[in-house]
Coordinates of C-alpha atoms in Angstrom, one line a residue:
Chain A
X137 CA 16.0 87.9 -42.2
X138 CA 12.5 86.6 -42.6
X139 CA 9.3 86.0 -41.0
X140 CA 9.7 82.9 -38.9
X141 CA 6.8 79.7 -39.4
X142 CA 5.8 78.0 -36.4
X143 CA 7.2 75.0 -36.5
X144 CA 10.8 76.6 -37.1
X145 CA 10.5 78.3 -33.8
X146 CA 12.8 76.3 -31.8
X147 CA 15.3 76.9 -34.5
X148 CA 14.8 80.6 -34.6
X149 CA 14.9 80.7 -30.9
X150 CA 18.6 78.2 -30.9
X151 CA 19.7 81.1 -33.9
X152 CA 18.9 84.3 -31.8
X153 CA 20.9 82.5 -28.3
X154 CA 23.8 82.0 -30.4
X155 CA 23.9 85.6 -31.8
X156 CA 23.6 86.8 -28.4
X157 CA 26.0 84.9 -27.3
X158 CA 28.6 85.9 -30.2
X159 CA 28.2 89.5 -29.4
X160 CA 28.2 89.1 -25.5
X161 CA 31.5 87.5 -26.3
X162 CA 32.6 90.4 -28.8
X163 CA 32.3 93.0 -26.1
X164 CA 33.4 91.2 -23.1
X165 CA 36.4 89.5 -21.9
X166 CA 35.1 86.0 -21.0
X167 CA 35.3 83.9 -23.6
X168 CA 32.8 81.3 -24.9
X169 CA 33.5 80.3 -28.1
X170 CA 33.5 76.5 -26.9
X171 CA 29.5 77.1 -26.0
X172 CA 29.0 78.9 -29.2
X173 CA 30.6 76.0 -31.1
X174 CA 28.3 73.3 -29.3
X175 CA 25.5 75.5 -29.8
X176 CA 25.8 76.0 -33.5
X177 CA 26.3 72.1 -34.0
X178 CA 23.2 71.5 -32.1
X179 CA 21.5 74.4 -34.3
X180 CA 22.6 72.2 -37.6
X181 CA 21.2 69.3 -36.0
X182 CA 17.9 70.7 -35.2
X183 CA 17.7 72.2 -38.3
X184 CA 18.3 69.0 -40.3
X185 CA 15.9 67.1 -37.9
X186 CA 13.1 70.2 -38.1
X187 CA 13.4 70.5 -42.0
X188 CA 14.5 66.9 -42.8
X189 CA 10.8 66.0 -41.9
X190 CA 8.5 68.5 -42.7
X191 CA 4.9 67.7 -42.0
X192 CA 2.6 68.4 -44.8
X193 CA 1.0 71.3 -43.3
X194 CA 4.7 73.0 -42.7
X195 CA 5.2 72.9 -46.8
X196 CA 2.2 74.4 -47.1
X197 CA 3.2 77.3 -44.9
X198 CA 6.7 77.3 -46.9
X199 CA 4.5 77.3 -49.7
X200 CA 2.6 80.1 -48.8
X201 CA 5.6 82.5 -47.5
X202 CA 5.0 86.0 -48.6
X203 CA 8.8 85.9 -49.4
X204 CA 8.6 82.5 -51.5
X205 CA 10.4 83.4 -54.9
X206 CA 7.3 84.1 -57.7
X207 CA 7.4 83.2 -61.2
X208 CA 9.1 86.2 -62.4
X209 CA 12.1 86.2 -60.1
X210 CA 13.0 82.4 -61.4
X211 CA 12.7 84.0 -65.0
X212 CA 15.2 86.7 -64.0
X213 CA 17.3 84.1 -62.8
X214 CA 17.3 81.2 -65.0
X215 CA 16.5 82.8 -68.8
X216 CA 18.3 85.2 -70.5
X217 CA 16.7 88.0 -73.2
X218 CA 13.4 87.7 -71.2
X219 CA 10.9 89.8 -73.2
X220 CA 7.5 89.7 -71.8
X221 CA 4.2 89.0 -74.3
X222 CA 0.8 90.4 -73.3
X223 CA -2.3 89.9 -73.9
X224 CA -5.2 87.1 -75.1
X225 CA -5.7 89.0 -78.3
X226 CA -9.2 88.9 -77.3
X227 CA -10.2 90.5 -74.4
X228 CA -7.6 92.1 -72.6
X229 CA -4.4 91.5 -70.9
X230 CA -4.3 89.2 -67.3
X231 CA -1.5 90.3 -65.0
X232 CA -2.0 87.2 -62.9
X233 CA 0.0 85.2 -65.7
X234 CA 3.0 86.2 -67.3
X235 CA 4.9 84.8 -70.4
X236 CA 7.1 85.2 -73.0
X237 CA 10.0 84.1 -75.1
X238 CA 13.6 83.9 -73.3
X239 CA 16.9 81.9 -73.5
X240 CA 17.5 78.9 -71.3
X241 CA 21.2 78.4 -72.0
X242 CA 20.9 79.6 -75.6
X243 CA 18.0 77.4 -76.3
X244 CA 15.2 79.8 -77.3
X245 CA 12.0 78.9 -75.2
X246 CA 8.4 80.0 -74.3
X247 CA 7.5 80.7 -70.6
X248 CA 4.5 80.9 -69.2
X249 CA 4.0 81.7 -65.1
X250 CA 1.3 82.0 -63.2
X251 CA 2.1 85.2 -60.7
X252 CA 1.3 86.8 -57.2
X253 CA 2.2 89.6 -55.9
X254 CA 5.3 89.7 -53.6
X255 CA 2.9 92.9 -51.6
X256 CA -0.6 93.7 -51.2
X257 CA 0.1 96.6 -53.7
X258 CA 1.0 94.1 -56.3
X259 CA -1.4 91.5 -55.3
X260 CA -4.1 94.1 -56.2
X261 CA -2.0 94.0 -59.6
X262 CA -1.8 90.3 -59.5
X263 CA -5.3 89.4 -58.3
X264 CA -3.3 87.2 -55.9
X265 CA -2.1 85.2 -58.7
X266 CA -5.7 83.8 -59.3
X267 CA -6.2 83.6 -63.6
X268 CA -9.0 84.9 -65.2
X269 CA -10.0 83.8 -68.7
X270 CA -8.1 86.1 -70.5
X271 CA -5.2 84.4 -68.5
X272 CA -5.3 81.2 -69.8
X273 CA -6.3 82.3 -73.7
X274 CA -2.9 84.7 -73.2
X275 CA -1.0 81.0 -72.1
X276 CA -2.4 79.2 -75.0
X277 CA -1.3 81.5 -77.3
X278 CA 1.8 81.8 -76.7
X279 CA 1.9 78.0 -76.4
X280 CA 0.6 78.1 -80.2
X281 CA 3.2 80.5 -81.3
X282 CA 5.9 78.3 -79.2
X283 CA 4.4 75.6 -81.1
X284 CA 5.1 77.4 -84.7
X285 CA 8.4 78.2 -83.7
X286 CA 9.5 74.6 -82.6
X287 CA 10.3 76.0 -78.9
X288 CA 9.6 74.0 -76.0
X289 CA 7.7 75.6 -73.1
X290 CA 8.0 76.1 -69.6
X291 CA 5.1 76.6 -67.0
X292 CA 5.5 77.4 -63.5
X293 CA 2.6 76.8 -61.6
X294 CA 1.9 78.9 -58.5
X295 CA -1.9 79.8 -58.3
X296 CA -4.6 79.0 -55.5
X297 CA -6.8 78.4 -58.4
X298 CA -8.6 79.8 -61.1
X299 CA -10.3 83.4 -59.9
X300 CA -14.1 82.7 -58.6
X301 CA -15.6 85.8 -59.8
X302 CA -18.6 87.1 -61.4
X303 CA -16.6 88.6 -64.7
X304 CA -14.5 85.8 -65.2
X305 CA -17.8 83.6 -65.1
X306 CA -19.3 85.7 -67.8
X307 CA -16.7 85.3 -70.0
X308 CA -16.1 81.4 -69.7
X309 CA -13.7 80.6 -67.2
X310 CA -14.7 76.8 -67.7
X311 CA -14.6 77.2 -71.1
X312 CA -10.9 79.1 -71.1
X313 CA -9.6 76.3 -69.1
X314 CA -10.9 73.4 -70.8
X315 CA -9.8 74.4 -74.2
X316 CA -6.2 74.3 -72.7
X317 CA -6.3 70.8 -71.6
X318 CA -7.2 69.6 -74.6
X319 CA -5.1 71.7 -76.9
X320 CA -2.0 71.1 -74.7
X321 CA -2.7 67.3 -75.1
X322 CA -1.8 68.0 -78.8
X323 CA 1.1 70.8 -78.6
X324 CA 4.0 69.4 -81.1
X325 CA 6.8 70.5 -78.7
X326 CA 8.2 69.3 -75.3
X327 CA 6.2 70.8 -72.3
X328 CA 7.7 71.1 -68.9
X329 CA 5.7 72.1 -66.2
X330 CA 6.7 72.8 -62.6
X331 CA 5.2 73.5 -59.5
X332 CA 7.1 76.3 -57.8
X333 CA 4.4 77.2 -54.9
X334 CA 0.8 76.0 -54.8
X335 CA -1.2 74.1 -57.6
X336 CA -5.0 73.9 -57.1
X337 CA -7.6 73.0 -59.0
X338 CA -8.2 73.4 -63.0
X339 CA -6.8 76.5 -62.4
X340 CA -3.1 74.9 -62.5
X341 CA -4.0 72.4 -64.3
X342 CA -4.5 74.4 -67.2
X343 CA -1.1 75.1 -67.8
X344 CA -0.4 71.5 -66.4
X345 CA -0.8 68.9 -69.6
X346 CA 3.2 68.2 -69.9
X347 CA 5.6 65.4 -70.7
X348 CA 7.5 66.2 -67.2
X349 CA 5.0 67.4 -64.4
X350 CA 7.8 68.5 -61.6
X351 CA 7.3 70.4 -58.2
X352 CA 9.5 71.8 -56.0
X353 CA 10.3 70.4 -52.6
X354 CA 7.9 72.3 -50.4
X355 CA 5.2 73.1 -53.0
X356 CA 1.7 71.1 -53.3
X357 CA -0.8 70.5 -55.9
X358 CA -4.1 69.2 -55.0
X359 CA -7.9 69.6 -56.6
X360 CA -8.5 72.1 -54.1
X361 CA -7.2 74.1 -50.6
X362 CA -6.8 72.7 -47.9
X363 CA -9.3 74.7 -46.6
X364 CA -11.5 74.2 -49.2
X365 CA -11.7 70.5 -48.8
X366 CA -12.0 70.6 -45.2
X367 CA -15.2 73.2 -45.2
X368 CA -16.5 70.9 -47.9
X369 CA -15.9 67.4 -46.5
X370 CA -15.7 68.5 -42.7
X371 CA -18.0 71.5 -42.8
X372 CA -15.2 73.2 -41.0
X373 CA -11.9 75.0 -42.6
X374 CA -9.9 75.3 -39.8
X375 CA -9.3 71.8 -39.7
X376 CA -7.0 72.5 -42.9
X377 CA -4.1 71.1 -40.9
X378 CA -5.5 67.8 -40.8
X379 CA -7.1 67.8 -44.8
X380 CA -3.6 68.9 -45.9
X381 CA -1.9 65.2 -44.5
X382 CA -5.4 63.3 -45.2
X383 CA -5.2 65.0 -49.3
X384 CA -1.7 64.0 -49.9
X385 CA -1.1 66.7 -51.7
X386 CA 3.0 67.4 -51.0
X387 CA 5.4 66.7 -53.5
X388 CA 6.7 63.6 -51.9
X389 CA 3.0 61.9 -51.3
X390 CA 2.5 62.9 -55.2
X391 CA 5.6 61.4 -56.5
X392 CA 4.8 58.4 -54.6
X393 CA 1.5 57.8 -56.1
X394 CA 3.0 58.4 -59.4
X395 CA 1.4 61.5 -60.3
X396 CA 4.5 64.0 -60.7
X397 CA 7.9 62.6 -62.2
X398 CA 10.3 64.8 -60.0
X399 CA 10.9 66.6 -57.1
X400 CA 13.4 69.5 -57.2
X401 CA 15.0 70.1 -54.2
X402 CA 14.9 72.9 -52.2
X403 CA 17.5 75.0 -50.3
X404 CA 17.4 74.2 -46.5
X405 CA 14.3 75.9 -44.7
X406 CA 12.7 76.8 -48.3
X407 CA 13.3 78.0 -51.5
X408 CA 13.2 81.8 -50.2
X409 CA 16.1 81.2 -47.9
X410 CA 18.6 81.3 -50.8
X411 CA 16.6 82.8 -54.7
X412 CA 20.4 82.1 -56.7
X413 CA 20.6 78.6 -55.0
X414 CA 17.3 77.5 -55.5
X415 CA 17.5 78.9 -58.9
X416 CA 20.1 76.4 -59.7
X417 CA 18.3 73.7 -58.5
X418 CA 15.6 74.6 -61.3
X419 CA 18.0 75.1 -63.9
X420 CA 19.3 71.4 -63.3
X421 CA 16.4 70.2 -63.2
X422 CA 15.0 72.1 -66.6
X423 CA 17.7 70.9 -68.2
X424 CA 17.7 67.5 -67.6
X425 CA 13.7 67.6 -68.8
X426 CA 14.5 69.6 -72.0
X427 CA 17.2 66.7 -73.0
X428 CA 15.2 64.0 -72.1
X429 CA 13.0 65.4 -74.9
X430 CA 15.7 67.3 -77.5
X431 CA 14.9 65.5 -80.7
X432 CA 11.5 63.9 -80.0
X433 CA 9.6 64.1 -83.1
X434 CA 5.9 66.1 -82.6
X435 CA 3.6 62.6 -82.8
X436 CA 6.1 61.3 -80.2
X437 CA 5.6 64.1 -77.9
X438 CA 1.8 64.2 -78.3
X439 CA 1.8 60.3 -77.6
X440 CA 4.1 60.4 -74.1
X441 CA 1.7 62.9 -72.9
X442 CA -1.3 60.7 -73.7
X443 CA 0.6 57.9 -72.3
X444 CA 0.9 60.0 -69.1
X445 CA -2.1 61.1 -68.2
X446 CA -3.9 58.0 -69.9
X447 CA -2.9 56.0 -66.8
X448 CA -4.2 58.3 -63.9
X449 CA -6.5 57.1 -61.7
X450 CA -7.1 54.3 -59.0
X451 CA -9.7 51.8 -58.9
X452 CA -10.3 47.8 -59.3
X453 CA -12.0 46.2 -62.6
Chain B
X210 CA -70.7 79.1 -49.7
X211 CA -70.6 75.2 -50.7
X212 CA -68.3 75.7 -53.3
X213 CA -65.7 77.0 -50.9
X214 CA -65.9 74.0 -48.5
X215 CA -64.9 72.1 -51.8
X216 CA -62.3 74.0 -52.4
X217 CA -60.7 73.9 -48.9
X218 CA -61.1 70.3 -49.2
X219 CA -59.5 70.0 -52.1
X220 CA -56.6 71.5 -50.7
X221 CA -55.9 69.4 -48.2
X222 CA -56.3 66.8 -50.1
X223 CA -53.0 67.6 -52.5
X224 CA -51.3 69.5 -50.4
X225 CA -48.4 67.5 -48.7
X226 CA -47.6 67.6 -44.9
X227 CA -44.8 69.7 -44.3
X228 CA -42.0 67.2 -43.7
X229 CA -43.0 65.1 -46.6
X230 CA -42.9 68.4 -49.0
X231 CA -39.6 67.5 -51.2
X232 CA -39.8 63.7 -51.9
X233 CA -43.9 62.7 -51.2
X234 CA -45.7 61.4 -52.8
X235 CA -42.6 59.6 -54.7
X236 CA -43.8 56.7 -56.7
X237 CA -47.1 57.8 -57.6
X238 CA -47.2 61.4 -57.7
X239 CA -44.1 64.1 -58.0
X240 CA -44.5 67.5 -57.0
X241 CA -42.8 70.1 -59.4
X242 CA -40.4 72.0 -57.6
X243 CA -40.6 75.1 -59.4
X244 CA -44.9 75.2 -59.9
X245 CA -45.7 73.1 -57.0
X246 CA -47.8 71.3 -59.3
X247 CA -48.3 68.0 -58.1
X248 CA -48.6 65.6 -61.4
X249 CA -48.6 61.7 -61.8
X250 CA -45.2 60.4 -62.2
X251 CA -46.5 57.9 -65.1
X252 CA -47.5 61.5 -66.9
X253 CA -44.3 62.3 -66.2
X254 CA -42.3 59.7 -67.7
X255 CA -45.1 60.4 -71.0
X256 CA -43.1 63.6 -70.7
X257 CA -39.6 62.8 -70.5
X258 CA -40.0 64.2 -66.8
X259 CA -40.5 67.3 -68.3
X260 CA -43.3 69.3 -66.0
X261 CA -46.4 69.3 -68.2
X262 CA -47.5 72.8 -66.7
X263 CA -44.2 74.8 -66.5
X264 CA -41.5 72.9 -68.5
X265 CA -39.1 72.6 -65.3
X266 CA -37.3 69.7 -66.6
X267 CA -36.3 67.0 -63.8
X268 CA -33.2 65.4 -62.9
X269 CA -33.3 62.5 -65.5
X270 CA -31.3 58.8 -64.1
X271 CA -28.8 57.7 -66.6
X272 CA -31.1 55.2 -67.8
X273 CA -34.3 57.6 -67.8
X274 CA -32.1 59.5 -70.8
X275 CA -31.7 56.3 -72.0
X276 CA -35.1 55.4 -72.4
X277 CA -35.9 58.6 -74.2
X278 CA -32.8 59.1 -76.3
X279 CA -31.9 56.2 -78.5
X280 CA -33.5 53.4 -80.7
X281 CA -35.0 50.5 -79.6
X282 CA -33.1 48.3 -78.0
X283 CA -29.8 49.4 -79.3
X284 CA -27.9 50.7 -76.3
X285 CA -24.9 48.6 -74.9
X286 CA -23.7 49.9 -71.9
X287 CA -20.0 49.0 -71.2
X288 CA -17.2 49.3 -68.3
X289 CA -20.0 48.3 -65.6
X290 CA -17.7 46.6 -63.9
X291 CA -15.2 49.1 -63.0
X292 CA -15.3 50.0 -59.5
X293 CA -13.8 52.9 -57.3
X294 CA -11.0 52.5 -54.6
X295 CA -10.9 54.5 -51.2
X296 CA -7.2 55.6 -52.5
X297 CA -6.8 58.4 -49.6
X298 CA -8.5 56.3 -47.6
X299 CA -11.1 58.8 -46.5
X300 CA -13.5 57.7 -43.6
X301 CA -16.9 55.8 -45.2
X302 CA -16.4 56.9 -48.3
X303 CA -16.4 53.1 -49.6
X304 CA -19.6 53.4 -47.7
X305 CA -20.9 55.8 -49.5
X306 CA -20.4 54.6 -52.9
X307 CA -21.8 51.1 -51.7
X308 CA -24.6 53.2 -50.9
X309 CA -25.3 55.3 -53.7
X310 CA -24.5 52.1 -56.2
X311 CA -27.0 50.3 -54.6
X312 CA -29.6 53.3 -55.1
X313 CA -29.0 53.9 -58.6
X314 CA -28.2 50.4 -60.0
X315 CA -24.7 52.1 -61.6
X316 CA -21.2 51.2 -60.4
X317 CA -20.6 54.8 -60.5
X318 CA -21.7 58.4 -61.7
X319 CA -21.5 57.8 -65.6
X320 CA -23.1 55.3 -67.5
X321 CA -21.2 54.5 -70.9
X322 CA -22.1 52.9 -73.9
X323 CA -23.0 52.4 -77.5
X324 CA -26.0 52.9 -79.2
X325 CA -28.3 54.1 -82.1
X326 CA -29.4 58.0 -82.4
X327 CA -32.0 58.1 -85.3
X328 CA -30.0 55.0 -87.0
X329 CA -26.6 56.7 -86.4
X330 CA -24.3 54.8 -84.2
X331 CA -22.8 56.7 -81.5
X332 CA -20.5 56.4 -78.3
X333 CA -21.8 58.2 -75.5
X334 CA -21.3 58.7 -71.6
X335 CA -24.6 60.1 -69.6
X336 CA -23.6 61.2 -66.1
X337 CA -26.2 60.6 -63.0
X338 CA -26.3 63.7 -60.5
X339 CA -27.9 60.7 -58.2
X340 CA -24.6 59.2 -57.7
X341 CA -22.7 61.5 -55.3
X342 CA -23.7 64.7 -57.2
X343 CA -22.4 62.9 -60.2
X344 CA -18.9 64.2 -59.2
X345 CA -16.3 62.8 -61.4
X346 CA -13.2 60.4 -59.5
X347 CA -11.2 57.8 -61.1
X348 CA -13.9 55.8 -62.3
X349 CA -15.9 58.3 -64.2
X350 CA -12.3 59.7 -65.2
X351 CA -11.8 56.1 -66.8
X352 CA -15.3 54.9 -67.7
X353 CA -15.8 58.5 -69.8
X354 CA -12.0 58.1 -71.2
X355 CA -13.0 54.8 -72.7
X356 CA -16.3 55.5 -74.3
X357 CA -14.2 58.3 -76.0
X358 CA -11.6 55.8 -77.0
X359 CA -14.2 53.4 -78.2
X360 CA -15.8 56.4 -80.3
X361 CA -12.3 57.0 -82.1
X362 CA -11.8 53.3 -82.8
X363 CA -14.7 53.2 -84.3
X364 CA -14.7 56.3 -85.7
X365 CA -18.2 57.3 -84.7
X366 CA -19.6 60.6 -82.7
X367 CA -19.5 60.9 -79.2
X368 CA -22.1 62.8 -76.9
X369 CA -21.2 63.3 -73.5
X370 CA -24.5 64.3 -71.3
X371 CA -22.6 66.2 -68.0
X372 CA -24.6 66.4 -65.2
X373 CA -21.9 66.8 -62.0
X374 CA -21.0 69.2 -59.4
X375 CA -17.4 68.6 -60.6
X376 CA -13.9 67.0 -59.0
X377 CA -14.2 63.9 -56.7
X378 CA -12.8 65.6 -53.4
X379 CA -12.0 62.7 -51.8
X380 CA -10.3 61.3 -54.3
X381 CA -8.0 64.2 -54.3
X382 CA -5.3 65.0 -56.9
X383 CA -6.5 61.6 -58.7
X384 CA -9.9 63.4 -59.6
X385 CA -8.1 66.7 -60.9
X386 CA -5.8 64.4 -63.1
X387 CA -9.5 63.1 -64.6
X388 CA -9.8 66.1 -66.3
X389 CA -6.6 65.6 -68.2
X390 CA -7.1 62.1 -68.9
X391 CA -10.6 62.5 -70.3
X392 CA -9.0 66.1 -72.4
X393 CA -6.3 63.9 -73.9
X394 CA -8.5 61.2 -75.2
X395 CA -10.9 64.1 -76.6
X396 CA -8.0 65.6 -78.4
X397 CA -7.2 62.2 -79.9
X398 CA -11.0 61.6 -81.0
X399 CA -11.0 65.2 -82.4
X400 CA -7.9 64.9 -84.5
X401 CA -9.6 62.2 -86.2
X402 CA -12.1 64.6 -87.4
X403 CA -14.7 63.5 -85.5
X404 CA -17.7 65.1 -84.2
X405 CA -18.7 65.7 -80.0
X406 CA -21.5 66.7 -79.0
X407 CA -21.5 67.9 -75.3
X408 CA -25.0 67.8 -73.9
X409 CA -25.2 70.1 -70.0
X410 CA -28.0 69.2 -67.8
X411 CA -28.4 70.1 -64.2
X412 CA -25.8 70.5 -63.3
X413 CA -22.5 71.4 -65.1
X414 CA -20.2 72.8 -62.7
X415 CA -16.5 72.6 -61.0
X416 CA -14.2 70.5 -62.6
X417 CA -16.6 68.7 -65.2
X418 CA -17.2 72.1 -67.0
X419 CA -13.8 72.8 -66.8
X420 CA -12.7 69.7 -69.2
X421 CA -15.2 67.8 -71.2
X422 CA -18.0 69.3 -71.3
X423 CA -17.1 72.8 -72.6
X424 CA -15.4 71.3 -75.5
X425 CA -17.4 69.9 -77.6
X426 CA -17.9 71.0 -81.4
X427 CA -21.5 71.5 -80.7
X428 CA -22.1 72.8 -77.0
X429 CA -26.0 72.4 -76.1
X430 CA -27.8 72.4 -73.1
X431 CA -31.1 72.0 -70.8
X432 CA -33.0 75.0 -70.5
X433 CA -32.3 76.5 -67.1
X434 CA -29.6 74.4 -66.5
X435 CA -27.0 75.1 -64.1
X436 CA -23.5 75.8 -66.1
X437 CA -20.5 77.2 -64.2
X438 CA -17.0 76.6 -62.9
X439 CA -17.2 78.3 -59.2
X440 CA -20.2 77.8 -57.1
X441 CA -22.8 81.3 -56.1
X442 CA -21.8 81.3 -53.0
X443 CA -18.3 81.2 -53.4
X444 CA -18.5 83.7 -55.9
X445 CA -21.0 86.1 -53.9
X446 CA -18.1 86.0 -51.4
X447 CA -15.8 86.8 -53.2
X448 CA -17.1 89.6 -55.0
X449 CA -19.2 91.1 -52.1
X450 CA -22.2 91.2 -54.2
X451 CA -26.0 89.3 -55.1
X452 CA -25.6 87.8 -58.3
X453 CA -28.6 88.2 -60.3
X454 CA -31.0 84.8 -60.1
X455 CA -30.5 84.0 -63.9
X456 CA -26.6 83.9 -63.3
X457 CA -24.9 80.5 -64.6
X458 CA -28.1 79.2 -66.1
X459 CA -28.2 77.7 -69.9
X460 CA -29.7 80.9 -71.1
X461 CA -27.1 83.0 -69.2
X462 CA -24.2 81.0 -70.7
X463 CA -26.0 81.1 -74.1
X464 CA -26.1 84.6 -73.5
X465 CA -22.6 84.8 -73.2
X466 CA -21.0 82.6 -75.7
X467 CA -20.4 79.7 -74.4
X468 CA -23.3 78.0 -75.6
X469 CA -24.6 76.7 -79.3
X470 CA -28.3 76.5 -78.4
X471 CA -30.7 75.8 -75.5
X472 CA -32.6 72.7 -76.5
X473 CA -35.5 71.3 -74.4
X474 CA -35.6 68.2 -73.5
X475 CA -38.6 67.2 -75.5
X476 CA -36.9 68.0 -79.1
X477 CA -33.3 66.6 -77.8
X478 CA -33.0 64.0 -79.7
X479 CA -34.4 65.2 -83.3
X480 CA -32.1 67.9 -82.5
X481 CA -28.9 65.8 -81.7
X482 CA -29.9 63.5 -84.8
X483 CA -30.2 66.6 -87.5
X484 CA -26.6 67.8 -86.0
X485 CA -25.1 64.2 -86.5
X486 CA -27.0 63.2 -89.9
X487 CA -25.4 66.8 -91.1
X488 CA -21.8 65.7 -90.3
X489 CA -22.0 61.9 -91.4
X490 CA -23.2 63.3 -94.9
X491 CA -20.3 65.7 -95.4
X492 CA -17.6 62.7 -94.2
X493 CA -19.5 61.1 -97.1
X494 CA -18.7 63.9 -99.1
X495 CA -15.1 63.7 -98.6
X496 CA -14.9 60.2 -99.6

């Protein structure tokens, strides 16, 4: 069982109580099965109520859950014959970005994902999923390769942002992100981008110029993390919870604003509760998106992407 | 003795009081923030706002740039009527926009239009850091995109002068998406074989540096301009070390391969004219 989050506590307490009663029933003569059934009903209702009405900050917590599935886990579930391809051919290989070729339901595709670690050791190796320029350049190299071989591209976004380090600046973090935005605009194959966890700043967008831009139900996407925004705008990072609400960063909000094309549902309580089932939800979505753009010629795909981003912005004339 | 007496008196006149240090004497006199020289403002305008003593490049308003770049009476602005909304209902955002608009005479943090430089027609976007630190929200993104599209339609070169702290936080995801919007428009301009020169001025950071500003066919910057992705303080906290003083300057970026040239403001017009002409000639050769 994964660690409970604050907003889940009533559910956890009730579940513990049911377990306790069940254990008691099995070791004593008293029959409490009626009561247990009652409590189970209550648990079901409570789950629906709590998980069905998650606040933005609850979703941020779920998106950051240490057990939340990462890119490689989904890749493993969703694709066959995955072969990872490394390096940007310029400087190095960034472990915060994974990429390669695989089959999706018998169609060759290119997959690119931002990769967090599941424990401290892996997180150090993966730089907590915060790419350096070579990560973005590797992603672009693989996208160009996909274009050459007419493969659709699937990008999994999961980052707190591009790494704000000294070496990243020296190697042109800005240019690496900017180049991806422009070059992705011109890709003549379908591009599907899915935010699977966190999606902050240009560091997320750098693999997000897509024909379909999707989000998992409990992921978030914004110009900056709620903590960052709170510290800049309100000079207090501890107001992140309020900022998460004010900034409209959740999938339902972004769908409403017309920023994303669709929300991919999550299993009740969050993706980390059932990787297999969650992967099925993703599979259906990817299948639908690929179907939608199948047979569309390169120029139409570029035009489609142009129209999609051209219309974004709120202003008056 | 007598000489000392006069020197002292002179100092007493030229050094402004402590609380007026930064902006006094606004109007008649300007103090160079670098060498502390007091300069007659009208002299400063003659030098395109470059300190005659130490070459410090003062911040410029968008209209001041128009003045010192374009052939006389050739610049025509566009989309001055677009107005920012407050899509996320951030408290006091609308008021801040209104007050900066009044202060700068601009509708937003960028001035766009068409004009002639050295006889060549160009599309241009000039950001103004006096308006919300030049940050990019929906209107800035829209104005730049329209300027790019206009240049594409007219098949003319495009110049963007960046001066921006990055994305406009108060517009949340919408400001992030302006990076995408300007990029898809630039791709079309580029695919037509048209020239885009990016000129980075103080400061070019965050989402602006990580989108259009970094992808010119030619990237140039003014001396000492601050150019970078993340803020110095954020980086220092991340890497837990003090960064060198020249970190993220134009000169640093030139050394690290991110710029084609660092160009003094006094030579900017000539340099741009030369680059544009070289591209016009090439186009004619192909015809």
